[in-house]
Short mmCIF file of C-alpha atoms in Angstrom, two decimals:
data_model
loop_
_atom_site.label_atom_id
_atom_site.label_comp_id
_atom_site.label_asym_id
_atom_site.label_seq_id
_atom_site.Cartn_x
_atom_site.Cartn_y
_atom_site.Cartn_z
CA UNK A 45 28.97 -20.02 -25.17
CA UNK A 46 29.97 -17.92 -22.25
CA UNK A 47 27.22 -16.66 -19.95
CA UNK A 48 27.87 -14.04 -17.29
CA UNK A 49 25.57 -13.49 -14.29
CA UNK A 50 25.68 -10.47 -12.01
CA UNK A 51 23.61 -8.84 -9.29
CA UNK A 52 24.39 -6.80 -6.21
CA UNK A 53 21.37 -8.44 -4.55
CA UNK A 54 21.62 -12.09 -3.34
CA UNK A 55 18.05 -13.06 -4.30
CA UNK A 56 18.36 -11.49 -7.72
CA UNK A 57 21.68 -13.29 -8.15
CA UNK A 58 19.89 -16.59 -7.50
CA UNK A 59 17.06 -15.75 -9.93
CA UNK A 60 19.49 -14.65 -12.63
CA UNK A 61 21.70 -17.72 -12.08
CA UNK A 62 18.73 -20.07 -12.40
CA UNK A 63 17.71 -18.50 -15.72
CA UNK A 64 21.30 -18.45 -16.98
CA UNK A 65 21.91 -22.12 -16.07
CA UNK A 66 19.06 -23.14 -18.39
CA UNK A 67 20.91 -21.58 -21.33
CA UNK A 68 23.90 -23.92 -20.94
CA UNK A 69 27.56 -23.16 -21.65
CA UNK A 70 30.27 -21.90 -19.33
CA UNK A 71 28.79 -19.88 -16.48
CA UNK A 72 30.70 -16.96 -14.99
CA UNK A 73 29.41 -14.85 -12.13
CA UNK A 74 30.05 -11.51 -10.49
CA UNK A 75 28.73 -11.04 -6.97
CA UNK A 76 30.13 -9.28 -3.89
CA UNK A 77 29.82 -12.33 -1.63
CA UNK A 78 30.63 -15.96 -2.32
CA UNK A 79 28.06 -18.05 -4.12
CA UNK A 80 28.11 -21.52 -5.60
CA UNK A 81 25.76 -21.15 -8.53
CA UNK A 82 28.37 -20.54 -11.23
CA UNK A 83 31.56 -22.19 -12.54
CA UNK A 84 33.82 -19.21 -11.86
CA UNK A 85 32.84 -16.43 -9.50
CA UNK A 86 34.53 -13.03 -9.60
CA UNK A 87 34.24 -11.28 -6.24
CA UNK A 88 34.83 -7.55 -6.70
CA UNK A 89 35.48 -5.08 -3.98
CA UNK A 90 32.48 -2.84 -4.67
CA UNK A 91 33.78 0.59 -3.77
CA UNK A 92 31.87 3.81 -4.38
CA UNK A 93 30.53 4.39 -7.86
CA UNK A 94 31.29 0.82 -8.97
CA UNK A 95 28.73 0.29 -11.73
CA UNK A 96 30.69 1.58 -14.74
CA UNK A 97 34.14 0.36 -13.57
CA UNK A 98 32.60 -3.09 -13.04
CA UNK A 99 31.21 -2.95 -16.59
CA UNK A 100 34.75 -2.17 -17.77
CA UNK A 101 35.98 -5.31 -16.03
CA UNK A 102 33.08 -7.44 -17.25
CA UNK A 103 33.70 -6.44 -20.86
CA UNK A 104 37.15 -8.07 -20.63
CA UNK A 105 35.42 -11.43 -19.97
CA UNK A 106 33.88 -11.21 -23.49
CA UNK A 107 30.55 -12.84 -22.60
CA UNK A 108 28.06 -13.97 -25.27
CA UNK A 109 25.12 -13.50 -22.93
CA UNK A 110 24.89 -11.40 -19.77
CA UNK A 111 22.04 -11.96 -17.30
CA UNK A 112 21.71 -9.51 -14.41
CA UNK A 113 19.26 -8.69 -11.64
CA UNK A 114 16.91 -5.77 -11.82
CA UNK A 115 18.01 -3.33 -9.11
CA UNK A 116 18.70 0.18 -10.32
CA UNK A 117 22.45 -0.39 -9.88
CA UNK A 118 22.22 -3.76 -11.67
CA UNK A 119 20.60 -2.01 -14.64
CA UNK A 120 23.17 0.78 -14.61
CA UNK A 121 25.91 -1.87 -14.73
CA UNK A 122 24.16 -4.09 -17.28
CA UNK A 123 23.43 -1.45 -19.88
CA UNK A 124 26.77 0.31 -19.49
CA UNK A 125 28.30 -3.06 -20.28
CA UNK A 126 25.89 -3.42 -23.21
CA UNK A 127 27.01 -0.03 -24.50
CA UNK A 128 30.66 -1.06 -24.25
CA UNK A 129 29.98 -4.35 -26.07
CA UNK A 130 27.55 -2.67 -28.52
CA UNK A 131 25.29 -5.62 -27.74
CA UNK A 132 21.55 -6.09 -27.97
CA UNK A 133 19.50 -5.50 -24.81
CA UNK A 134 16.29 -6.45 -23.03
CA UNK A 135 15.09 -5.47 -19.57
CA UNK A 136 12.95 -7.16 -16.86
CA UNK A 137 12.81 -10.39 -18.82
CA UNK A 138 10.43 -13.09 -17.56
CA UNK A 139 11.40 -15.94 -19.90
CA UNK A 140 14.65 -16.67 -21.66
CA UNK A 141 15.75 -19.32 -24.15
CA UNK A 142 18.60 -19.78 -26.55
CA UNK A 143 18.04 -20.29 -30.26
CA UNK A 144 20.47 -20.80 -33.10
CA UNK A 145 22.79 -17.79 -32.55
CA UNK A 146 20.09 -15.66 -30.95
CA UNK A 147 18.42 -15.25 -27.59
CA UNK A 148 14.64 -15.30 -27.26
CA UNK A 149 13.22 -13.15 -24.46
CA UNK A 150 9.75 -12.30 -23.18
CA UNK A 151 9.03 -9.08 -21.34
CA UNK A 152 6.22 -6.79 -20.35
CA UNK A 153 5.74 -3.58 -22.38
CA UNK A 154 3.38 -0.58 -22.55
CA UNK A 155 3.07 -0.10 -18.78
CA UNK A 156 2.03 -3.71 -18.32
CA UNK A 157 -0.55 -3.80 -21.13
CA UNK A 158 1.43 -6.10 -23.43
CA UNK A 159 3.94 -8.94 -23.48
CA UNK A 160 6.59 -8.74 -26.17
CA UNK A 161 8.69 -11.56 -27.58
CA UNK A 162 12.11 -10.39 -28.71
CA UNK A 163 14.80 -12.06 -30.75
CA UNK A 164 18.17 -10.69 -29.64
CA UNK A 165 21.38 -10.99 -31.62
CA UNK A 166 24.41 -12.16 -29.64
CA UNK A 167 26.12 -10.76 -27.67
CA UNK A 168 23.05 -9.88 -25.61
CA UNK A 169 22.63 -8.23 -22.21
CA UNK A 170 19.39 -8.79 -20.31
CA UNK A 171 18.10 -8.02 -16.84
CA UNK A 172 15.58 -10.41 -15.29
CA UNK A 173 12.65 -10.19 -12.92
CA UNK A 174 12.83 -12.02 -9.62
CA UNK A 175 11.56 -15.58 -9.84
CA UNK A 176 11.27 -18.61 -7.63
CA UNK A 177 13.50 -20.99 -9.59
CA UNK A 178 16.35 -22.54 -7.59
CA UNK A 179 19.71 -22.70 -9.35
CA UNK A 180 21.90 -25.81 -9.13
CA UNK A 181 25.13 -25.81 -7.16
CA UNK A 182 28.24 -25.47 -9.32
CA UNK A 183 31.98 -25.50 -8.76
CA UNK A 184 32.12 -21.85 -7.76
CA UNK A 185 35.85 -21.26 -8.10
CA UNK A 186 36.41 -17.82 -6.53
CA UNK A 187 38.59 -15.07 -8.00
CA UNK A 188 39.02 -11.71 -6.28
CA UNK A 189 38.81 -8.61 -8.48
CA UNK A 190 40.24 -5.16 -7.90
CA UNK A 191 38.22 -2.52 -9.78
CA UNK A 192 39.63 0.65 -11.34
CA UNK A 193 38.72 3.96 -9.71
CA UNK A 194 35.38 5.49 -10.69
CA UNK A 195 35.20 9.04 -12.03
CA UNK A 196 32.04 9.39 -9.97
CA UNK A 197 32.84 10.46 -6.41
CA UNK A 198 30.33 9.53 -3.72
CA UNK A 199 30.09 12.35 -1.15
CA UNK A 200 27.45 10.78 1.10
CA UNK A 201 25.02 7.89 1.27
CA UNK A 202 21.75 7.57 3.15
CA UNK A 203 20.69 3.93 3.39
CA UNK A 204 17.16 3.07 2.29
CA UNK A 205 14.70 2.56 5.12
CA UNK A 206 14.02 -1.13 4.89
CA UNK A 207 11.43 -1.32 7.65
CA UNK A 208 9.07 -3.71 5.87
CA UNK A 209 10.06 -5.16 2.56
CA UNK A 210 7.33 -4.64 -0.06
CA UNK A 211 9.13 -7.32 -2.00
CA UNK A 212 8.28 -10.06 0.44
CA UNK A 213 5.00 -8.79 1.93
CA UNK A 214 2.07 -11.21 1.50
CA UNK A 215 -0.40 -8.39 2.03
CA UNK A 216 0.09 -4.78 0.93
CA UNK A 217 -2.10 -1.87 1.90
CA UNK A 218 -1.44 0.95 -0.53
CA UNK A 219 -2.52 4.56 -0.38
CA UNK A 220 -3.27 7.14 -3.04
CA UNK A 221 -4.45 10.73 -3.20
CA UNK A 222 -7.94 9.63 -2.21
CA UNK A 223 -6.76 9.20 1.39
CA UNK A 224 -7.02 12.98 1.59
CA UNK A 225 -4.02 13.91 3.75
CA UNK A 226 -0.73 12.73 5.18
CA UNK A 227 -2.35 12.41 8.62
CA UNK A 228 -4.89 9.95 7.22
CA UNK A 229 -2.16 7.52 6.16
CA UNK A 230 -2.22 6.26 9.75
CA UNK A 231 -5.57 4.56 9.06
CA UNK A 232 -3.87 2.54 6.33
CA UNK A 233 -1.03 1.73 8.71
CA UNK A 234 -3.54 0.51 11.31
CA UNK A 235 -5.11 -1.75 8.71
CA UNK A 236 -1.73 -3.06 7.57
CA UNK A 237 -0.89 -3.85 11.18
CA UNK A 238 -3.95 -6.05 11.82
CA UNK A 239 -3.36 -7.78 8.47
CA UNK A 240 0.36 -8.18 9.18
CA UNK A 241 1.08 -6.43 5.89
CA UNK A 242 3.22 -3.62 4.52
CA UNK A 243 2.24 -0.10 3.50
CA UNK A 244 3.02 1.27 0.05
CA UNK A 245 1.81 4.17 -2.03
CA UNK A 246 1.19 5.54 -5.49
CA UNK A 247 3.60 7.94 -7.16
CA UNK A 248 1.72 11.14 -6.28
CA UNK A 249 1.72 10.43 -2.54
CA UNK A 250 5.34 9.22 -2.36
CA UNK A 251 7.13 11.40 -4.92
CA UNK A 252 5.08 14.57 -5.01
CA UNK A 253 3.29 14.95 -1.69
CA UNK A 254 5.70 13.15 0.59
CA UNK A 255 3.06 11.25 2.58
CA UNK A 256 5.34 8.20 2.49
CA UNK A 257 9.07 7.78 1.83
CA UNK A 258 9.97 7.32 -1.84
CA UNK A 259 11.11 3.74 -1.32
CA UNK A 260 7.44 2.89 -0.63
CA UNK A 261 6.46 3.83 -4.18
CA UNK A 262 4.70 1.11 -6.13
CA UNK A 263 4.54 1.31 -9.91
CA UNK A 264 6.50 1.58 -13.10
CA UNK A 265 9.18 3.76 -11.54
CA UNK A 266 9.13 2.18 -8.07
CA UNK A 267 8.60 -1.28 -6.67
CA UNK A 268 6.91 -4.01 -8.64
CA UNK A 269 5.06 -6.18 -6.16
CA UNK A 270 3.36 -9.56 -6.18
CA UNK A 271 1.49 -10.03 -2.89
CA UNK A 272 -1.36 -12.44 -2.22
CA UNK A 273 -3.58 -9.46 -1.45
CA UNK A 274 -3.19 -5.88 -2.62
CA UNK A 275 -5.55 -3.29 -1.15
CA UNK A 276 -5.58 -0.02 -3.11
CA UNK A 277 -7.01 2.78 -0.99
CA UNK A 278 -8.04 5.91 -2.88
CA UNK A 279 -5.84 5.04 -5.85
CA UNK A 280 -7.33 5.98 -9.23
CA UNK A 281 -5.27 3.40 -11.13
CA UNK A 282 -3.02 5.11 -13.67
CA UNK A 283 -1.19 2.67 -15.98
CA UNK A 284 2.10 3.49 -14.22
CA UNK A 285 0.61 2.20 -11.00
CA UNK A 286 -1.08 -0.84 -12.53
CA UNK A 287 2.29 -1.79 -14.07
CA UNK A 288 3.60 -2.38 -10.56
CA UNK A 289 0.72 -4.50 -9.22
CA UNK A 290 -0.31 -6.75 -12.11
CA UNK A 291 1.27 -9.82 -10.55
CA UNK A 292 -0.76 -9.51 -7.35
CA UNK A 293 -3.03 -12.51 -6.76
CA UNK A 294 -6.08 -10.61 -5.53
CA UNK A 295 -6.58 -6.87 -5.87
CA UNK A 296 -9.09 -4.99 -3.73
CA UNK A 297 -9.82 -1.35 -4.51
CA UNK A 298 -11.58 1.13 -2.30
CA UNK A 299 -12.70 4.19 -4.18
CA UNK A 300 -15.54 6.71 -4.07
CA UNK A 301 -15.69 6.64 -7.87
CA UNK A 302 -16.83 3.29 -9.22
CA UNK A 303 -15.76 4.41 -12.72
CA UNK A 304 -12.11 4.93 -11.71
CA UNK A 305 -9.67 2.91 -13.88
CA UNK A 306 -8.62 0.86 -10.83
CA UNK A 307 -11.98 -0.99 -10.84
CA UNK A 308 -11.09 -2.49 -14.26
CA UNK A 309 -7.98 -3.93 -12.68
CA UNK A 310 -9.42 -5.03 -9.36
CA UNK A 311 -11.09 -8.25 -8.28
CA UNK A 312 -13.23 -6.49 -5.70
CA UNK A 313 -14.03 -2.80 -5.51
CA UNK A 314 -15.66 -1.35 -2.43
CA UNK A 315 -17.35 1.89 -3.43
CA UNK A 316 -16.89 4.33 -0.58
CA UNK A 317 -14.58 6.29 1.66
CA UNK A 318 -11.15 4.73 2.19
CA UNK A 319 -10.78 5.95 5.78
CA UNK A 320 -14.16 4.62 6.82
CA UNK A 321 -13.20 1.34 5.15
CA UNK A 322 -9.98 1.15 7.18
CA UNK A 323 -11.79 1.86 10.44
CA UNK A 324 -14.46 -0.77 9.84
CA UNK A 325 -11.92 -3.35 8.65
CA UNK A 326 -9.69 -2.80 11.69
CA UNK A 327 -12.65 -3.06 14.08
CA UNK A 328 -13.93 -6.18 12.32
CA UNK A 329 -10.51 -7.91 12.12
CA UNK A 330 -9.50 -7.06 15.69
CA UNK A 331 -12.50 -8.95 17.07
CA UNK B 300 27.55 25.52 -24.13
CA UNK B 301 24.44 23.42 -24.26
CA UNK B 302 22.28 20.91 -22.47
CA UNK B 303 20.48 18.30 -24.53
CA UNK B 304 17.26 16.63 -23.47
CA UNK B 305 16.20 13.40 -25.15
CA UNK B 306 12.49 12.68 -25.35
CA UNK B 307 10.40 9.99 -26.97
CA UNK B 308 6.95 10.30 -28.48
CA UNK B 309 4.95 7.20 -27.54
CA UNK B 310 1.41 5.84 -27.68
CA UNK B 311 -0.58 7.21 -24.73
CA UNK B 312 -0.50 4.29 -22.28
CA UNK B 313 -3.84 5.31 -20.76
CA UNK B 314 -5.50 4.64 -24.11
CA UNK B 315 -3.87 1.32 -25.07
CA UNK B 316 -6.39 -1.54 -24.93
CA UNK B 317 -6.51 -5.18 -25.92
CA UNK B 318 -8.82 -5.47 -28.93
CA UNK B 319 -9.72 -8.86 -30.38
CA UNK B 320 -6.64 -10.69 -29.08
CA UNK B 321 -4.32 -7.90 -30.23
CA UNK B 322 -2.95 -4.86 -28.47
CA UNK B 323 -4.29 -1.65 -29.97
CA UNK B 324 -1.30 0.72 -29.85
CA UNK B 325 -2.43 2.88 -32.74
CA UNK B 326 -3.75 5.52 -30.35
CA UNK B 327 -3.07 9.17 -29.69
CA UNK B 328 0.62 9.85 -28.95
CA UNK B 329 2.24 11.92 -26.21
CA UNK B 330 5.66 12.75 -24.79
CA UNK B 331 6.59 9.77 -22.57
CA UNK B 332 5.73 10.62 -18.94
CA UNK B 333 9.17 11.01 -17.33
CA UNK B 334 10.68 12.52 -20.49
CA UNK B 335 8.78 15.66 -19.52
CA UNK B 336 10.83 15.70 -16.31
CA UNK B 337 13.99 15.53 -18.44
CA UNK B 338 12.79 18.44 -20.60
CA UNK B 339 11.85 20.44 -17.50
CA UNK B 340 15.26 19.82 -15.95
CA UNK B 341 17.04 20.92 -19.16
CA UNK B 342 15.06 24.16 -19.10
CA UNK B 343 15.92 24.72 -15.42
CA UNK B 344 19.62 24.17 -16.17
CA UNK B 345 19.33 26.62 -19.07
CA UNK B 346 17.72 29.19 -16.77
CA UNK B 347 20.55 28.84 -14.23
CA UNK B 348 23.55 28.59 -16.57
CA UNK B 349 22.50 30.47 -19.69
CA UNK B 350 23.29 27.41 -21.80
CA UNK B 351 21.26 26.58 -24.84
CA UNK B 352 18.66 23.83 -24.27
CA UNK B 353 18.22 21.49 -27.22
CA UNK B 354 15.71 18.68 -27.50
CA UNK B 355 16.18 15.48 -29.49
CA UNK B 356 13.47 13.05 -30.37
CA UNK B 357 13.97 9.83 -32.31
CA UNK B 358 11.34 7.65 -33.98
CA UNK B 359 7.87 9.14 -34.03
CA UNK B 360 8.19 12.88 -34.77
CA UNK B 361 4.60 13.99 -34.12
CA UNK B 362 4.59 17.77 -34.64
CA UNK B 363 2.20 18.59 -31.84
CA UNK B 364 4.40 16.81 -29.29
CA UNK B 365 7.54 18.50 -30.63
CA UNK B 366 5.82 21.86 -30.24
CA UNK B 367 4.80 20.99 -26.72
CA UNK B 368 8.46 20.31 -25.89
CA UNK B 369 9.45 23.65 -27.41
CA UNK B 370 6.73 25.51 -25.54
CA UNK B 371 8.09 24.09 -22.28
CA UNK B 372 11.21 26.16 -22.91
CA UNK B 373 13.59 24.25 -25.19
CA UNK B 374 15.32 26.52 -27.72
CA UNK B 375 15.23 24.06 -30.60
CA UNK B 376 14.50 20.43 -31.38
CA UNK B 377 16.33 17.96 -33.57
CA UNK B 378 13.65 15.64 -34.86
CA UNK B 379 15.05 12.33 -36.10
CA UNK B 380 12.61 10.25 -38.10
CA UNK B 381 13.48 6.59 -38.43
CA UNK B 382 12.04 3.16 -39.06
CA UNK B 383 11.93 0.83 -36.00
CA UNK B 384 15.06 1.25 -33.88
CA UNK B 385 16.02 -0.71 -30.78
CA UNK B 386 17.97 0.79 -27.86
CA UNK B 387 21.38 0.48 -29.57
CA UNK B 388 19.98 2.04 -32.75
CA UNK B 389 18.39 4.90 -30.81
CA UNK B 390 21.68 5.56 -29.01
CA UNK B 391 23.49 5.66 -32.38
CA UNK B 392 20.85 8.02 -33.80
CA UNK B 393 21.23 10.42 -30.86
CA UNK B 394 25.03 10.27 -31.03
CA UNK B 395 24.86 11.08 -34.74
CA UNK B 396 22.38 13.93 -34.22
CA UNK B 397 24.43 15.71 -31.55
CA UNK B 398 27.74 15.33 -33.35
CA UNK B 399 29.37 18.76 -33.34
CA UNK B 400 27.14 20.14 -30.59
CA UNK B 401 29.38 18.82 -27.77
CA UNK B 402 26.73 19.27 -25.07
CA UNK B 403 27.90 19.41 -21.44
CA UNK B 404 24.92 17.41 -20.25
CA UNK B 405 22.60 14.98 -22.02
CA UNK B 406 19.43 14.38 -20.02
CA UNK B 407 17.08 11.42 -20.40
CA UNK B 408 14.26 9.93 -18.37
CA UNK B 409 15.03 6.89 -16.23
CA UNK B 410 12.60 4.94 -18.39
CA UNK B 411 9.87 5.37 -21.03
CA UNK B 412 6.26 4.20 -20.80
CA UNK B 413 6.36 2.10 -23.98
CA UNK B 414 9.33 -0.24 -23.65
CA UNK B 415 10.44 0.74 -20.10
CA UNK B 416 13.92 -0.77 -20.36
CA UNK B 417 16.04 1.88 -18.53
CA UNK B 418 18.75 0.71 -20.95
CA UNK B 419 19.05 3.80 -23.14
CA UNK B 420 20.90 6.21 -20.77
CA UNK B 421 23.78 3.86 -19.84
CA UNK B 422 24.07 2.63 -23.42
CA UNK B 423 24.22 6.19 -24.78
CA UNK B 424 26.84 7.24 -22.21
CA UNK B 425 29.16 4.51 -23.47
CA UNK B 426 28.54 5.32 -27.14
CA UNK B 427 29.34 9.00 -26.46
CA UNK B 428 32.17 8.24 -24.03
CA UNK B 429 30.52 10.50 -21.42
CA UNK B 430 30.34 10.08 -17.65
CA UNK B 431 27.15 8.27 -16.61
CA UNK B 432 24.91 9.32 -13.75
CA UNK B 433 21.69 7.30 -13.48
CA UNK B 434 18.48 7.84 -11.47
CA UNK B 435 19.12 11.48 -10.53
CA UNK B 436 16.57 13.22 -8.35
CA UNK B 437 18.38 16.57 -8.14
CA UNK B 438 21.13 18.13 -10.25
CA UNK B 439 23.36 21.11 -9.49
CA UNK B 440 25.85 22.26 -12.14
CA UNK B 441 29.11 23.44 -10.57
CA UNK B 442 31.53 24.58 -13.26
CA UNK B 443 32.94 21.51 -14.97
CA UNK B 444 31.23 19.16 -12.53
CA UNK B 445 27.75 18.22 -11.40
CA UNK B 446 26.58 17.42 -7.91
CA UNK B 447 23.73 14.95 -8.11
CA UNK B 448 21.46 13.21 -5.66
CA UNK B 449 20.66 9.78 -7.04
CA UNK B 450 18.05 7.32 -5.88
CA UNK B 451 19.31 3.72 -6.14
CA UNK B 452 17.71 2.13 -3.09
CA UNK B 453 20.12 4.20 -1.02
CA UNK B 454 20.20 7.92 -1.68
CA UNK B 455 23.67 8.87 -2.87
CA UNK B 456 25.09 12.35 -3.27
CA UNK B 457 27.76 12.19 -5.93
CA UNK B 458 30.07 14.49 -7.80
CA UNK B 459 30.86 13.72 -11.45
CA UNK B 460 32.87 15.40 -14.19
CA UNK B 461 31.19 16.75 -17.33
CA UNK B 462 30.31 15.96 -20.04
CA UNK B 463 27.77 13.51 -18.65
CA UNK B 464 24.66 11.57 -19.58
CA UNK B 465 22.24 11.92 -16.67
CA UNK B 466 18.97 10.00 -16.36
CA UNK B 467 16.33 11.57 -14.12
CA UNK B 468 13.55 10.05 -12.02
CA UNK B 469 10.01 11.40 -11.89
CA UNK B 470 10.74 12.90 -8.46
CA UNK B 471 13.23 15.46 -9.76
CA UNK B 472 10.69 18.19 -10.62
CA UNK B 473 7.15 18.97 -11.67
CA UNK B 474 7.09 19.69 -15.41
CA UNK B 475 5.61 23.09 -16.20
CA UNK B 476 2.40 23.64 -18.11
CA UNK B 477 3.19 26.06 -20.94
CA UNK B 478 1.17 29.27 -21.22
CA UNK B 479 -0.87 30.05 -24.33
CA UNK B 480 1.78 32.61 -25.26
CA UNK B 481 4.58 30.04 -24.96
CA UNK B 482 2.59 27.67 -27.14
CA UNK B 483 2.13 30.42 -29.76
CA UNK B 484 5.83 31.32 -29.67
CA UNK B 485 6.93 27.70 -29.97
CA UNK B 486 5.91 27.67 -33.63
CA UNK B 487 8.70 30.15 -34.38
CA UNK B 488 11.43 28.02 -32.81
CA UNK B 489 13.66 25.93 -35.09
CA UNK B 490 13.00 22.23 -35.67
CA UNK B 491 15.75 20.42 -37.53
CA UNK B 492 14.46 17.40 -39.40
CA UNK B 493 16.88 14.55 -40.03
CA UNK B 494 16.61 10.91 -40.90
CA UNK B 495 18.40 7.91 -39.51
CA UNK B 496 18.24 4.21 -40.08
CA UNK B 497 20.18 1.24 -38.83
CA UNK B 498 19.55 -2.49 -38.86
CA UNK B 499 18.32 -3.31 -35.35
CA UNK B 500 20.07 -5.95 -33.22
CA UNK B 501 16.71 -6.88 -31.78
CA UNK B 502 13.75 -8.18 -33.70
CA UNK B 503 10.32 -7.64 -32.21
CA UNK B 504 8.67 -11.00 -32.92
CA UNK B 505 5.26 -10.18 -31.47
CA UNK B 506 3.39 -8.18 -28.86
CA UNK B 507 0.44 -9.85 -27.20
CA UNK B 508 -2.00 -8.27 -24.80
CA UNK B 509 -1.11 -9.03 -21.20
CA UNK B 510 -4.52 -9.79 -19.86
CA UNK B 511 -4.94 -10.55 -16.20
CA UNK B 512 -8.55 -11.51 -15.79
CA UNK B 513 -9.80 -9.72 -12.72
CA UNK B 514 -13.19 -10.50 -11.24
CA UNK B 515 -14.29 -6.84 -11.25
CA UNK B 516 -16.88 -7.32 -8.52
CA UNK B 517 -18.33 -3.99 -7.38
CA UNK B 518 -19.52 -3.84 -3.78
CA UNK B 519 -21.75 -0.84 -3.29
CA UNK B 520 -23.59 -0.81 0.03
CA UNK B 521 -23.22 0.68 3.54
CA UNK B 522 -19.62 0.25 4.71
CA UNK B 523 -20.30 -2.27 7.49
CA UNK B 524 -22.09 -4.58 5.06
CA UNK B 525 -19.56 -3.94 2.29
CA UNK B 526 -16.67 -4.97 4.55
CA UNK B 527 -18.60 -8.05 5.68
CA UNK B 528 -19.15 -9.09 2.07
CA UNK B 529 -15.54 -8.38 1.10
CA UNK B 530 -14.27 -10.49 4.01
CA UNK B 531 -16.41 -13.41 2.94
CA UNK B 532 -15.06 -13.10 -0.62
CA UNK B 533 -11.48 -13.00 0.70
CA UNK B 534 -12.14 -16.08 2.84
CA UNK B 535 -13.44 -17.78 -0.29
CA UNK B 536 -10.14 -16.89 -2.00
CA UNK B 537 -8.31 -18.56 0.88
CA UNK B 538 -6.60 -15.34 1.86
CA UNK B 539 -7.99 -14.52 5.28
#
């Protein structure tokens, strides 16, 4: 058994390593900086457009199982590699175990409505969700790797604005159409400030109306979050949005319509105007 | 010259409910949400380049959904009916269906609302031997190349040679709503029916409802009192 772990992101690399270690066998890793969670670590020089060239390299390692992180680049790498190996695949896996010549994986399906158990033939390529498991320290013999040129040429890159990480925020104040206007988002920001939380948004306000940058999007296509407290302001609660917040510990919704789908998925729903709610909360919490 | 747009017909995720310990997925179907962005983008490329825009759907071949795709502006649809296929099987089915068409661009959504793996576009690119561009939020065709803005945490502007498989994010466009006339005319457009089957590499053992039991407490009173009550609940939860 040869298991390969890869992620561009250090935390994802740890999560993926921890899940891969449980499978047993020889553990290989690919990660841009040194890490001691695997037996042999390949350290590539990640030049522009590296995802497919790295998959080319990884296919030469002939892994039985590949476990990667879940960033968009991780997935691009993982499933290009899967295509090259003609392997089975599963994405955003939460549990993983090895059976007799197959891999058993659990993952969320139907926009968060269901959990599927899959039996994957080997070789198998999976991406995992972030978890809190700590991997053991291994030998970590380091080998440098030179990647072939990519046929994708990167002309420019604008780094993501990583002001507050939604990933790590304990409290998230999130806005939807019901906030009314881009100017009104400041009330949510005021509330986030007194709560020491981060501000996110639904797809309509980030992708379509531009009230917030796209990297603030929470949902199926954006960030999946798991804060202690999630406050949904004027968000109706489409399944694509719920898919991103299901792991939150407590969900509070503020909505004028008490029949909005979000109330089904909230612990507490305050029926009323989201801006008024923000103002009263800020006044009350600043005391 | 042609552009192909892949789309999947899936159970409407707004209607799926847990019923008696099982997940009721036998509900009305629809074109998966972001697949409409892929169809829209194919039609925009057709309008700019004069290429033919061809749709491919694999699995469920619901006629109403196929007609909706045609009324959005696709010239024809290849409708592949199949028993259960996993991602590798779907990629093989699409590769088989477009054999001989040699499209310049194959568009897909970044992910579907049923299985949401994001695995299909990269997998397909390798099966076809095409360039891969994932998570595109704008596409400009420039002769034998495309210039694409992709959203992968960073925003990258890249240039890639054709033919290419390009997956699009929901941000790329707003899918059009077809007019009554376009819907009428769609019935005259060709739909090629084919069949495909392959033994899947993945067996779906079971799907259970993912139930997170929320308290669903509704607080409906003047805002000052509502906030007061909410804060006491949150203190009770040990959060504030």
